[in-house]
PDB file of C-alpha atoms in Angstrom:
ATOM      1  CA  MET A  24       0.089  -0.105  -0.033  1.00 44.00           C
ATOM      2  CA  LYS A  25       2.918   2.300   0.877  1.00 43.00           C
ATOM      3  CA  ALA A  26       4.608   1.635  -2.360  1.00 44.00           C
ATOM      4  CA  THR A  27       1.216   2.388  -4.462  1.00 44.00           C
ATOM      5  CA  LEU A  28       0.856   5.771  -2.627  1.00 39.00           C
ATOM      6  CA  THR A  29       4.421   6.531  -3.207  1.00 45.00           C
ATOM      7  CA  ILE A  30       4.022   5.667  -6.930  1.00 40.00           C
ATOM      8  CA  LEU A  31       0.951   7.825  -7.101  1.00 39.00           C
ATOM      9  CA  LEU A  32       2.606  10.778  -5.325  1.00 40.00           C
ATOM     10  CA  PHE A  33       5.540  10.582  -7.701  1.00 41.00           C
ATOM     11  CA  LEU A  34       3.146  10.702 -10.783  1.00 40.00           C
ATOM     12  CA  VAL A  35       1.153  13.534  -9.585  1.00 38.00           C
ATOM     13  CA  THR A  36       4.342  15.658  -8.551  1.00 42.00           C
ATOM     14  CA  GLY A  37       5.831  15.063 -11.844  1.00 44.00           C
ATOM     15  CA  GLN A  38       2.746  16.150 -13.742  1.00 42.00           C
ATOM     16  CA  LEU A  39       2.317  19.289 -11.737  1.00 39.00           C
ATOM     17  CA  SER A  40       6.054  20.257 -12.433  1.00 43.00           C
ATOM     18  CA  ALA A  41       5.699  19.456 -16.077  1.00 41.00           C
ATOM     19  CA  GLN A  42       2.508  21.759 -16.157  1.00 43.00           C
ATOM     20  CA  SER A  43       4.354  24.590 -14.345  1.00 43.00           C
ATOM     21  CA  SER A  44       7.553  24.392 -16.626  1.00 43.00           C
ATOM     22  CA  GLY A  45       5.247  24.350 -19.714  1.00 44.00           C
ATOM     23  CA  GLY A  46       3.059  27.343 -18.502  1.00 43.00           C
ATOM     24  CA  LYS A  47       6.341  29.327 -17.912  1.00 41.00           C
ATOM     25  CA  LYS A  48       7.565  28.292 -21.334  1.00 39.00           C
ATOM     26  CA  SER A  49       4.330  29.456 -22.927  1.00 36.00           C
ATOM     27  CA  GLN A  50       4.217  32.838 -21.080  1.00 35.00           C
ATOM     28  CA  SER A  51       7.972  33.433 -21.875  1.00 35.00           C
ATOM     29  CA  ALA A  52       7.260  32.611 -25.554  1.00 32.00           C
ATOM     30  CA  GLN A  53       4.639  35.539 -25.718  1.00 32.00           C
ATOM     31  CA  THR A  54       7.018  38.062 -24.760  1.00 31.00           C
ATOM     32  CA  THR A  55      10.528  36.999 -26.030  1.00 33.00           C
ATOM     33  CA  GLU A  56      12.269  35.394 -28.928  1.00 34.00           C
ATOM     34  CA  THR A  57      15.546  33.496 -28.856  1.00 34.00           C
ATOM     35  CA  THR A  58      18.024  35.121 -31.290  1.00 36.00           C
ATOM     36  CA  ARG A  59      21.801  34.850 -32.128  1.00 38.00           C
ATOM     37  CA  SER A  60      23.845  35.942 -28.997  1.00 37.00           C
ATOM     38  CA  SER A  61      27.401  35.679 -27.831  1.00 37.00           C
ATOM     39  CA  SER A  62      25.825  34.519 -24.357  1.00 40.00           C
ATOM     40  CA  PRO A  63      24.233  31.163 -24.527  1.00 41.00           C
ATOM     41  CA  GLY A  64      20.721  30.994 -23.275  1.00 40.00           C
ATOM     42  CA  VAL A  65      20.271  34.820 -23.581  1.00 38.00           C
ATOM     43  CA  GLN A  66      16.889  35.877 -24.861  1.00 39.00           C
ATOM     44  CA  ARG A  67      15.964  38.902 -26.886  1.00 39.00           C
ATOM     45  CA  THR A  68      12.702  40.792 -26.988  1.00 43.00           C
ATOM     46  CA  ASP A  69      11.123  43.042 -29.679  1.00 47.00           C
ATOM     47  CA  TYR A  70      11.800  46.710 -28.810  1.00 62.00           C
ATOM     48  CA  TYR A  71       9.969  49.395 -30.696  1.00 83.00           C
ATOM     49  CA  SER A  72      12.401  52.180 -30.480  1.00 88.00           C
ATOM     50  CA  SER A  73      11.144  55.761 -30.540  1.00 91.00           C
ATOM     51  CA  TRP A  74      14.517  57.245 -31.809  1.00 93.00           C
ATOM     52  CA  THR A  75      14.163  58.594 -35.431  1.00 95.00           C
ATOM     53  CA  GLU A  76      16.576  59.562 -37.990  1.00 96.00           C
ATOM     54  CA  ARG A  77      16.657  63.152 -36.679  1.00 96.00           C
ATOM     55  CA  THR A  78      17.798  62.272 -33.286  1.00 97.00           C
ATOM     56  CA  ALA A  79      21.504  61.954 -32.081  1.00 98.00           C
ATOM     57  CA  LYS A  80      21.426  58.248 -31.679  1.00 96.00           C
ATOM     58  CA  VAL A  81      23.026  56.373 -34.564  1.00 96.00           C
ATOM     59  CA  VAL A  82      21.966  53.055 -36.159  1.00 94.00           C
ATOM     60  CA  PRO A  83      23.336  50.122 -34.399  1.00 92.00           C
ATOM     61  CA  PHE A  84      26.436  48.572 -35.874  1.00 93.00           C
ATOM     62  CA  GLY A  85      25.746  46.579 -38.838  1.00 93.00           C
ATOM     63  CA  GLU A  86      22.042  47.544 -39.442  1.00 94.00           C
ATOM     64  CA  ILE A  87      20.450  48.984 -42.335  1.00 96.00           C
ATOM     65  CA  HIS A  88      17.334  51.170 -41.977  1.00 96.00           C
ATOM     66  CA  LEU A  89      15.803  51.553 -45.483  1.00 97.00           C
ATOM     67  CA  SER A  90      13.220  54.264 -45.690  1.00 96.00           C
ATOM     68  CA  ALA A  91      10.923  55.178 -48.641  1.00 92.00           C
ATOM     69  CA  LEU A  92      10.795  58.885 -47.921  1.00 92.00           C
ATOM     70  CA  ALA A  93      13.059  59.902 -45.051  1.00 93.00           C
ATOM     71  CA  VAL A  94      16.790  59.249 -44.509  1.00 96.00           C
ATOM     72  CA  SER A  95      17.949  55.660 -44.984  1.00 98.00           C
ATOM     73  CA  ARG A  96      20.941  54.684 -42.471  1.00 98.00           C
ATOM     74  CA  TYR A  97      23.656  52.288 -42.278  1.00 97.00           C
ATOM     75  CA  GLY A  98      25.618  51.588 -39.005  1.00 95.00           C
ATOM     76  CA  ASN A  99      29.124  51.007 -40.560  1.00 94.00           C
ATOM     77  CA  TYR A 100      30.811  51.323 -36.968  1.00 93.00           C
ATOM     78  CA  PRO A 101      29.466  51.115 -33.478  1.00 92.00           C
ATOM     79  CA  LYS A 102      29.208  54.970 -33.045  1.00 96.00           C
ATOM     80  CA  THR A 103      28.981  56.039 -36.775  1.00 98.00           C
ATOM     81  CA  GLU A 104      26.333  55.698 -39.430  1.00 98.00           C
ATOM     82  CA  ILE A 105      26.241  56.534 -43.123  1.00 98.00           C
ATOM     83  CA  ASN A 106      23.145  57.965 -44.363  1.00 98.00           C
ATOM     84  CA  SER A 107      21.378  59.186 -47.577  1.00 98.00           C
ATOM     85  CA  GLN A 108      17.903  60.497 -48.797  1.00 96.00           C
ATOM     86  CA  LEU A 109      17.641  57.841 -51.468  1.00 95.00           C
ATOM     87  CA  LEU A 110      14.364  59.524 -53.046  1.00 94.00           C
ATOM     88  CA  LEU A 111      16.363  62.628 -53.525  1.00 94.00           C
ATOM     89  CA  PHE A 112      19.548  60.840 -54.948  1.00 95.00           C
ATOM     90  CA  PRO A 113      18.591  60.933 -58.647  1.00 94.00           C
ATOM     91  CA  PHE A 114      18.306  64.697 -58.576  1.00 94.00           C
ATOM     92  CA  ALA A 115      20.603  65.498 -55.811  1.00 96.00           C
ATOM     93  CA  PRO A 116      23.220  62.884 -55.061  1.00 97.00           C
ATOM     94  CA  ASN A 117      23.824  63.055 -51.362  1.00 98.00           C
ATOM     95  CA  VAL A 118      25.624  61.206 -48.586  1.00 98.00           C
ATOM     96  CA  GLY A 119      25.917  61.919 -44.910  1.00 98.00           C
ATOM     97  CA  VAL A 120      27.853  60.688 -41.944  1.00 99.00           C
ATOM     98  CA  LYS A 121      26.642  60.939 -38.292  1.00 99.00           C
ATOM     99  CA  HIS A 122      28.730  60.445 -35.240  1.00 98.00           C
ATOM    100  CA  GLU A 123      27.877  59.893 -31.637  1.00 98.00           C
ATOM    101  CA  TRP A 124      30.553  61.791 -29.701  1.00 98.00           C
ATOM    102  CA  PHE A 125      29.520  60.917 -26.042  1.00 95.00           C
ATOM    103  CA  GLY A 126      26.595  60.685 -23.644  1.00 94.00           C
ATOM    104  CA  LYS A 127      24.150  58.049 -22.311  1.00 90.00           C
ATOM    105  CA  ASN A 128      20.819  59.961 -21.363  1.00 92.00           C
ATOM    106  CA  THR A 129      22.109  62.921 -23.071  1.00 97.00           C
ATOM    107  CA  ILE A 130      23.679  61.948 -26.403  1.00 97.00           C
ATOM    108  CA  VAL A 131      25.678  64.533 -28.328  1.00 98.00           C
ATOM    109  CA  SER A 132      26.303  63.962 -31.993  1.00 99.00           C
ATOM    110  CA  SER A 133      27.289  65.710 -35.333  1.00 99.00           C
ATOM    111  CA  GLN A 134      25.916  65.217 -38.779  1.00 99.00           C
ATOM    112  CA  HIS A 135      27.856  66.251 -42.020  1.00 99.00           C
ATOM    113  CA  THR A 136      26.084  65.884 -45.238  1.00 98.00           C
ATOM    114  CA  PHE A 137      27.052  66.475 -48.988  1.00 98.00           C
ATOM    115  CA  TYR A 138      24.785  67.288 -51.726  1.00 98.00           C
ATOM    116  CA  TYR A 139      25.338  67.640 -55.553  1.00 98.00           C
ATOM    117  CA  PRO A 140      22.233  69.532 -56.818  1.00 96.00           C
ATOM    118  CA  THR A 141      23.433  70.371 -60.194  1.00 95.00           C
ATOM    119  CA  LEU A 142      21.624  67.265 -61.726  1.00 95.00           C
ATOM    120  CA  GLY A 143      18.220  68.194 -60.516  1.00 93.00           C
ATOM    121  CA  LEU A 144      18.581  71.988 -61.586  1.00 92.00           C
ATOM    122  CA  LYS A 145      19.476  70.981 -64.998  1.00 92.00           C
ATOM    123  CA  TRP A 146      16.628  68.608 -64.971  1.00 92.00           C
ATOM    124  CA  ALA A 147      14.318  71.361 -63.966  1.00 89.00           C
ATOM    125  CA  ARG A 148      15.530  73.613 -66.665  1.00 88.00           C
ATOM    126  CA  SER A 149      14.878  71.038 -69.500  1.00 87.00           C
ATOM    127  CA  SER A 150      11.542  69.841 -68.018  1.00 85.00           C
ATOM    128  CA  GLY A 151       9.200  72.902 -68.474  1.00 75.00           C
ATOM    129  CA  PHE A 152      10.021  74.737 -65.151  1.00 78.00           C
ATOM    130  CA  GLU A 153      10.900  77.830 -67.052  1.00 76.00           C
ATOM    131  CA  ASP A 154       9.092  79.993 -64.394  1.00 79.00           C
ATOM    132  CA  GLN A 155      11.918  78.933 -62.053  1.00 83.00           C
ATOM    133  CA  ILE A 156      14.629  78.171 -64.231  1.00 87.00           C
ATOM    134  CA  PRO A 157      14.841  79.752 -67.764  1.00 85.00           C
ATOM    135  CA  LYS A 158      16.412  77.360 -70.377  1.00 84.00           C
ATOM    136  CA  SER A 159      18.948  79.846 -71.151  1.00 83.00           C
ATOM    137  CA  ALA A 160      20.440  79.738 -67.537  1.00 86.00           C
ATOM    138  CA  GLU A 161      23.775  78.622 -66.900  1.00 88.00           C
ATOM    139  CA  ILE A 162      24.033  76.090 -64.233  1.00 91.00           C
ATOM    140  CA  PRO A 163      27.582  75.444 -62.802  1.00 93.00           C
ATOM    141  CA  HIS A 164      28.640  72.429 -60.863  1.00 95.00           C
ATOM    142  CA  ILE A 165      27.393  73.197 -57.249  1.00 96.00           C
ATOM    143  CA  PHE A 166      28.457  71.359 -54.052  1.00 97.00           C
ATOM    144  CA  THR A 167      26.336  71.917 -50.919  1.00 97.00           C
ATOM    145  CA  PHE A 168      27.684  70.821 -47.463  1.00 98.00           C
ATOM    146  CA  ARG A 169      25.545  70.856 -44.310  1.00 98.00           C
ATOM    147  CA  ASN A 170      26.983  70.609 -40.828  1.00 98.00           C
ATOM    148  CA  GLU A 171      24.823  70.183 -37.645  1.00 98.00           C
ATOM    149  CA  LEU A 172      25.026  69.564 -33.901  1.00 99.00           C
ATOM    150  CA  ILE A 173      22.613  67.361 -32.526  1.00 99.00           C
ATOM    151  CA  VAL A 174      21.668  66.900 -28.977  1.00 99.00           C
ATOM    152  CA  SER A 175      19.018  64.361 -27.456  1.00 98.00           C
ATOM    153  CA  HIS A 176      18.011  63.928 -23.924  1.00 98.00           C
ATOM    154  CA  ILE A 177      16.077  60.999 -22.399  1.00 95.00           C
ATOM    155  CA  ILE A 178      13.251  62.503 -20.421  1.00 95.00           C
ATOM    156  CA  ASN A 179      12.235  59.103 -18.885  1.00 90.00           C
ATOM    157  CA  PRO A 180      15.441  57.307 -18.168  1.00 88.00           C
ATOM    158  CA  GLN A 181      14.952  53.687 -17.194  1.00 80.00           C
ATOM    159  CA  PRO A 182      16.680  51.910 -14.386  1.00 76.00           C
ATOM    160  CA  LYS A 183      19.731  50.020 -15.939  1.00 70.00           C
ATOM    161  CA  ASP A 184      18.924  46.676 -13.931  1.00 65.00           C
ATOM    162  CA  CYS A 185      15.384  46.441 -15.412  1.00 61.00           C
ATOM    163  CA  PHE A 186      14.400  45.610 -18.826  1.00 58.00           C
ATOM    164  CA  VAL A 187      13.286  48.748 -20.829  1.00 53.00           C
ATOM    165  CA  LYS A 188       9.712  47.870 -21.679  1.00 63.00           C
ATOM    166  CA  ILE A 189       8.537  51.189 -23.082  1.00 71.00           C
ATOM    167  CA  PRO A 190      10.383  53.380 -25.680  1.00 79.00           C
ATOM    168  CA  ASP A 191      12.195  56.254 -24.526  1.00 89.00           C
ATOM    169  CA  LEU A 192      10.599  59.829 -24.432  1.00 95.00           C
ATOM    170  CA  VAL A 193      13.361  61.780 -26.188  1.00 97.00           C
ATOM    171  CA  LEU A 194      13.744  65.558 -26.834  1.00 98.00           C
ATOM    172  CA  THR A 195      16.205  66.437 -29.361  1.00 99.00           C
ATOM    173  CA  GLY A 196      17.782  69.941 -30.485  1.00 99.00           C
ATOM    174  CA  ARG A 197      19.682  70.724 -33.712  1.00 99.00           C
ATOM    175  CA  LEU A 198      21.446  73.512 -34.719  1.00 98.00           C
ATOM    176  CA  GLY A 199      23.540  73.961 -38.094  1.00 98.00           C
ATOM    177  CA  PHE A 200      24.077  75.567 -41.399  1.00 98.00           C
ATOM    178  CA  ASP A 201      24.522  75.023 -45.110  1.00 97.00           C
ATOM    179  CA  PHE A 202      27.129  76.477 -47.429  1.00 97.00           C
ATOM    180  CA  SER A 203      27.851  75.790 -50.922  1.00 96.00           C
ATOM    181  CA  LEU A 204      30.926  75.960 -53.425  1.00 95.00           C
ATOM    182  CA  ARG A 205      30.427  76.541 -57.042  1.00 93.00           C
ATOM    183  CA  THR A 206      32.626  76.254 -60.273  1.00 92.00           C
ATOM    184  CA  GLY A 207      31.039  79.560 -61.647  1.00 86.00           C
ATOM    185  CA  ASP A 208      28.477  81.911 -61.265  1.00 82.00           C
ATOM    186  CA  ALA A 209      24.759  80.637 -60.576  1.00 79.00           C
ATOM    187  CA  GLU A 210      22.953  82.528 -63.285  1.00 78.00           C
ATOM    188  CA  PHE A 211      19.521  81.604 -62.343  1.00 82.00           C
ATOM    189  CA  PRO A 212      16.980  82.940 -59.716  1.00 80.00           C
ATOM    190  CA  LEU A 213      16.318  81.488 -56.473  1.00 82.00           C
ATOM    191  CA  LEU A 214      13.577  78.709 -56.643  1.00 86.00           C
ATOM    192  CA  ASP A 215      10.546  80.552 -55.291  1.00 84.00           C
ATOM    193  CA  TYR A 216       8.696  77.671 -54.129  1.00 82.00           C
ATOM    194  CA  HIS A 217       7.889  76.545 -50.483  1.00 83.00           C
ATOM    195  CA  PHE A 218      10.546  74.250 -49.223  1.00 86.00           C
ATOM    196  CA  LEU A 219      12.997  74.986 -52.120  1.00 91.00           C
ATOM    197  CA  TYR A 220      13.655  78.829 -51.670  1.00 92.00           C
ATOM    198  CA  HIS A 221      15.721  78.530 -48.473  1.00 93.00           C
ATOM    199  CA  ARG A 222      17.292  75.195 -49.307  1.00 92.00           C
ATOM    200  CA  THR A 223      18.765  76.763 -52.688  1.00 91.00           C
ATOM    201  CA  ALA A 224      19.799  80.035 -51.141  1.00 92.00           C
ATOM    202  CA  SER A 225      23.241  79.010 -50.565  1.00 93.00           C
ATOM    203  CA  TYR A 226      23.735  78.498 -54.250  1.00 92.00           C
ATOM    204  CA  HIS A 227      23.834  82.193 -54.733  1.00 89.00           C
ATOM    205  CA  ASN A 228      26.259  84.930 -53.770  1.00 86.00           C
ATOM    206  CA  SER A 229      28.016  82.896 -51.021  1.00 88.00           C
ATOM    207  CA  GLN A 230      24.998  83.027 -48.861  1.00 92.00           C
ATOM    208  CA  LYS A 231      24.453  80.642 -45.957  1.00 96.00           C
ATOM    209  CA  LEU A 232      21.331  78.922 -44.487  1.00 97.00           C
ATOM    210  CA  TYR A 233      21.297  78.793 -40.706  1.00 98.00           C
ATOM    211  CA  PHE A 234      18.726  76.528 -39.050  1.00 98.00           C
ATOM    212  CA  ILE A 235      17.671  75.500 -35.674  1.00 99.00           C
ATOM    213  CA  GLY A 236      14.998  72.781 -34.652  1.00 98.00           C
ATOM    214  CA  LEU A 237      13.361  70.719 -31.782  1.00 99.00           C
ATOM    215  CA  GLU A 238      11.852  67.162 -31.927  1.00 99.00           C
ATOM    216  CA  LEU A 239       9.876  65.258 -29.492  1.00 98.00           C
ATOM    217  CA  ASP A 240       9.710  61.470 -29.759  1.00 98.00           C
ATOM    218  CA  GLY A 241       7.943  58.920 -27.591  1.00 96.00           C
ATOM    219  CA  ASN A 242       5.398  56.175 -27.254  1.00 93.00           C
ATOM    220  CA  VAL A 243       1.472  56.703 -27.610  1.00 93.00           C
ATOM    221  CA  TYR A 244       0.301  52.891 -27.071  1.00 90.00           C
ATOM    222  CA  LYS A 245       2.075  49.716 -27.141  1.00 89.00           C
ATOM    223  CA  ASN A 246       3.557  49.350 -30.796  1.00 91.00           C
ATOM    224  CA  PHE A 247       2.524  53.018 -31.740  1.00 95.00           C
ATOM    225  CA  ASN A 248       5.221  55.755 -31.509  1.00 96.00           C
ATOM    226  CA  PHE A 249       4.913  59.408 -32.244  1.00 97.00           C
ATOM    227  CA  SER A 250       7.149  61.967 -33.381  1.00 98.00           C
ATOM    228  CA  ILE A 251       6.698  65.671 -33.700  1.00 98.00           C
ATOM    229  CA  ASN A 252       9.100  68.505 -34.678  1.00 98.00           C
ATOM    230  CA  ALA A 253       9.669  72.151 -35.854  1.00 99.00           C
ATOM    231  CA  ASP A 254      12.452  73.804 -37.569  1.00 98.00           C
ATOM    232  CA  TYR A 255      13.266  77.648 -38.232  1.00 98.00           C
ATOM    233  CA  TYR A 256      15.516  78.775 -41.144  1.00 98.00           C
ATOM    234  CA  SER A 257      17.179  82.063 -41.904  1.00 98.00           C
ATOM    235  CA  ILE A 258      18.944  83.164 -45.072  1.00 96.00           C
ATOM    236  CA  ASP A 259      22.188  85.038 -43.769  1.00 95.00           C
ATOM    237  CA  PHE A 260      19.844  86.777 -41.048  1.00 95.00           C
ATOM    238  CA  ASN A 261      18.671  89.111 -43.792  1.00 92.00           C
ATOM    239  CA  GLY A 262      15.132  89.133 -42.876  1.00 93.00           C
ATOM    240  CA  GLU A 263      14.036  86.148 -45.154  1.00 95.00           C
ATOM    241  CA  TRP A 264      13.136  83.184 -43.201  1.00 96.00           C
ATOM    242  CA  ALA A 265      11.197  79.818 -43.228  1.00 97.00           C
ATOM    243  CA  ALA A 266       9.607  77.450 -40.809  1.00 98.00           C
ATOM    244  CA  GLU A 267       8.591  73.793 -41.076  1.00 98.00           C
ATOM    245  CA  SER A 268       6.786  71.243 -38.884  1.00 98.00           C
ATOM    246  CA  GLN A 269       6.243  67.487 -39.149  1.00 98.00           C
ATOM    247  CA  GLY A 270       3.959  65.387 -37.004  1.00 98.00           C
ATOM    248  CA  LYS A 271       3.851  61.553 -37.551  1.00 98.00           C
ATOM    249  CA  ILE A 272       2.561  58.392 -35.826  1.00 98.00           C
ATOM    250  CA  HIS A 273       4.676  55.341 -36.192  1.00 97.00           C
ATOM    251  CA  TRP A 274       3.051  51.822 -36.305  1.00 97.00           C
ATOM    252  CA  HIS A 275       5.499  49.040 -35.788  1.00 94.00           C
ATOM    253  CA  ARG A 276       4.310  45.818 -37.284  1.00 93.00           C
ATOM    254  CA  ASN A 277       7.405  44.087 -35.600  1.00 88.00           C
ATOM    255  CA  SER A 278      10.765  45.123 -34.645  1.00 84.00           C
ATOM    256  CA  LYS A 279      11.869  45.183 -38.386  1.00 90.00           C
ATOM    257  CA  PHE A 280       9.045  46.937 -40.117  1.00 95.00           C
ATOM    258  CA  SER A 281       7.117  50.101 -39.580  1.00 96.00           C
ATOM    259  CA  VAL A 282       4.681  52.396 -41.230  1.00 97.00           C
ATOM    260  CA  SER A 283       4.354  56.277 -40.364  1.00 97.00           C
ATOM    261  CA  GLY A 284       1.886  58.728 -41.402  1.00 98.00           C
ATOM    262  CA  GLY A 285       1.006  62.342 -40.505  1.00 98.00           C
ATOM    263  CA  TYR A 286       1.439  65.883 -41.769  1.00 98.00           C
ATOM    264  CA  LYS A 287       3.989  68.264 -43.104  1.00 98.00           C
ATOM    265  CA  LEU A 288       3.704  72.204 -42.872  1.00 98.00           C
ATOM    266  CA  TYR A 289       5.785  74.600 -44.666  1.00 97.00           C
ATOM    267  CA  TYR A 290       5.835  78.573 -44.251  1.00 98.00           C
ATOM    268  CA  LEU A 291       8.195  80.842 -46.360  1.00 96.00           C
ATOM    269  CA  ASP A 292       8.564  84.524 -45.901  1.00 96.00           C
ATOM    270  CA  SER A 293      10.857  85.833 -48.684  1.00 93.00           C
ATOM    271  CA  ASN A 294      11.495  89.080 -50.543  1.00 90.00           C
ATOM    272  CA  TYR A 295       8.938  87.690 -53.089  1.00 89.00           C
ATOM    273  CA  GLY A 296       6.047  87.420 -50.396  1.00 91.00           C
ATOM    274  CA  SER A 297       4.923  84.597 -48.201  1.00 95.00           C
ATOM    275  CA  GLN A 298       3.737  81.100 -48.943  1.00 95.00           C
ATOM    276  CA  PHE A 299       2.190  78.372 -46.928  1.00 96.00           C
ATOM    277  CA  LEU A 300       1.676  74.693 -47.794  1.00 96.00           C
ATOM    278  CA  ALA A 301       0.068  71.839 -45.846  1.00 97.00           C
ATOM    279  CA  MET A 302       0.493  68.217 -47.050  1.00 97.00           C
ATOM    280  CA  PRO A 303       0.037  64.510 -45.624  1.00 98.00           C
ATOM    281  CA  VAL A 304       3.210  62.361 -45.487  1.00 97.00           C
ATOM    282  CA  ILE A 305       3.468  58.625 -45.337  1.00 97.00           C
ATOM    283  CA  ASP A 306       6.687  56.505 -44.926  1.00 97.00           C
ATOM    284  CA  PHE A 307       7.724  52.979 -44.608  1.00 96.00           C
ATOM    285  CA  VAL A 308      10.899  51.769 -42.927  1.00 96.00           C
ATOM    286  CA  TYR A 309      12.311  48.199 -42.995  1.00 95.00           C
ATOM    287  CA  LYS A 310      15.445  47.141 -41.049  1.00 93.00           C
ATOM    288  CA  PHE A 311      17.925  44.936 -42.258  1.00 92.00           C
ATOM    289  CA  GLY A 312      20.278  42.877 -40.067  1.00 87.00           C
ATOM    290  CA  HIS A 313      18.290  44.051 -37.157  1.00 80.00           C
ATOM    291  CA  GLN A 314      18.678  42.150 -33.652  1.00 74.00           C
ATOM    292  CA  THR A 315      16.096  42.610 -31.060  1.00 62.00           C
ATOM    293  CA  ARG A 316      16.991  43.916 -27.502  1.00 54.00           C
ATOM    294  CA  LEU A 317      18.529  41.821 -24.758  1.00 48.00           C
ATOM    295  CA  GLN A 318      16.014  41.094 -22.031  1.00 44.00           C
ATOM    296  CA  ARG A 319      17.207  41.510 -18.362  1.00 46.00           C
ATOM    297  CA  GLY A 320      15.519  40.919 -15.109  1.00 45.00           C
ATOM    298  CA  LEU A 321      15.749  42.548 -11.683  1.00 44.00           C
ATOM    299  CA  PHE A 322      18.778  40.432 -11.026  1.00 43.00           C
ATOM    300  CA  LYS A 323      20.289  40.639 -14.607  1.00 43.00           C
ATOM    301  CA  LYS A 324      19.371  37.035 -15.398  1.00 40.00           C
TER     302      LYS A 324
END
């Protein structure tokens, strides 16, 4: 009789242990996924980062963030990324480098971008935009350089010993200027159109374009993030200026693909008068080589 009770107790205990272990595995599977890691047994979890291409943080080393409309980025070094506006590339070949200099909760970076807008200007001259660029206009080779300082601060820093379950709330400030070098005189007028007037100002008379901007990024709900920004531009502080604002909601299908939609506002105050434009924006971002974030518990297990 004792032997029978012992066997039954052993079977019941084993069954309960299996159910408990299975329940824990099932619960873990809902929140984490195992990926390649240098530490065996380490689990990673999807993390819908709120950091955008305008913030000071660079793309993780080895990752490619391919964007339809915004800046596409490649993390070629742990603290450095190469980036480019691919949609603009056929008209103005461009490449930029962003580098994180220092900081954890407050990150300081610099961004340096090169543009060659001559191709786009020649295309506009021959494509029926005579009201902006006459067919008789001489367009030299133009090389434009943008330099900016970017500072991002995490408003809601998380404890290091706990896994970050929500995206950071990030406030970013940027300050910079554009200047251009030419192989000859730019014998065409400034492009009097919303976002083009101030961006092409440095092509003429050795003018410089100065700008300052703010952006706030954070989480709305679960896998929905937001970003909202505003920029102010001044042409040599001569009284001509422009302002832009953009707001977007970012939906993350998973840690590798996201869709964003929102608005873009342009206001221009130039010697030719003022202009205003409001338009919708939509973008898609796919991450190649993306690894999900390491999960850590209270005791770093």
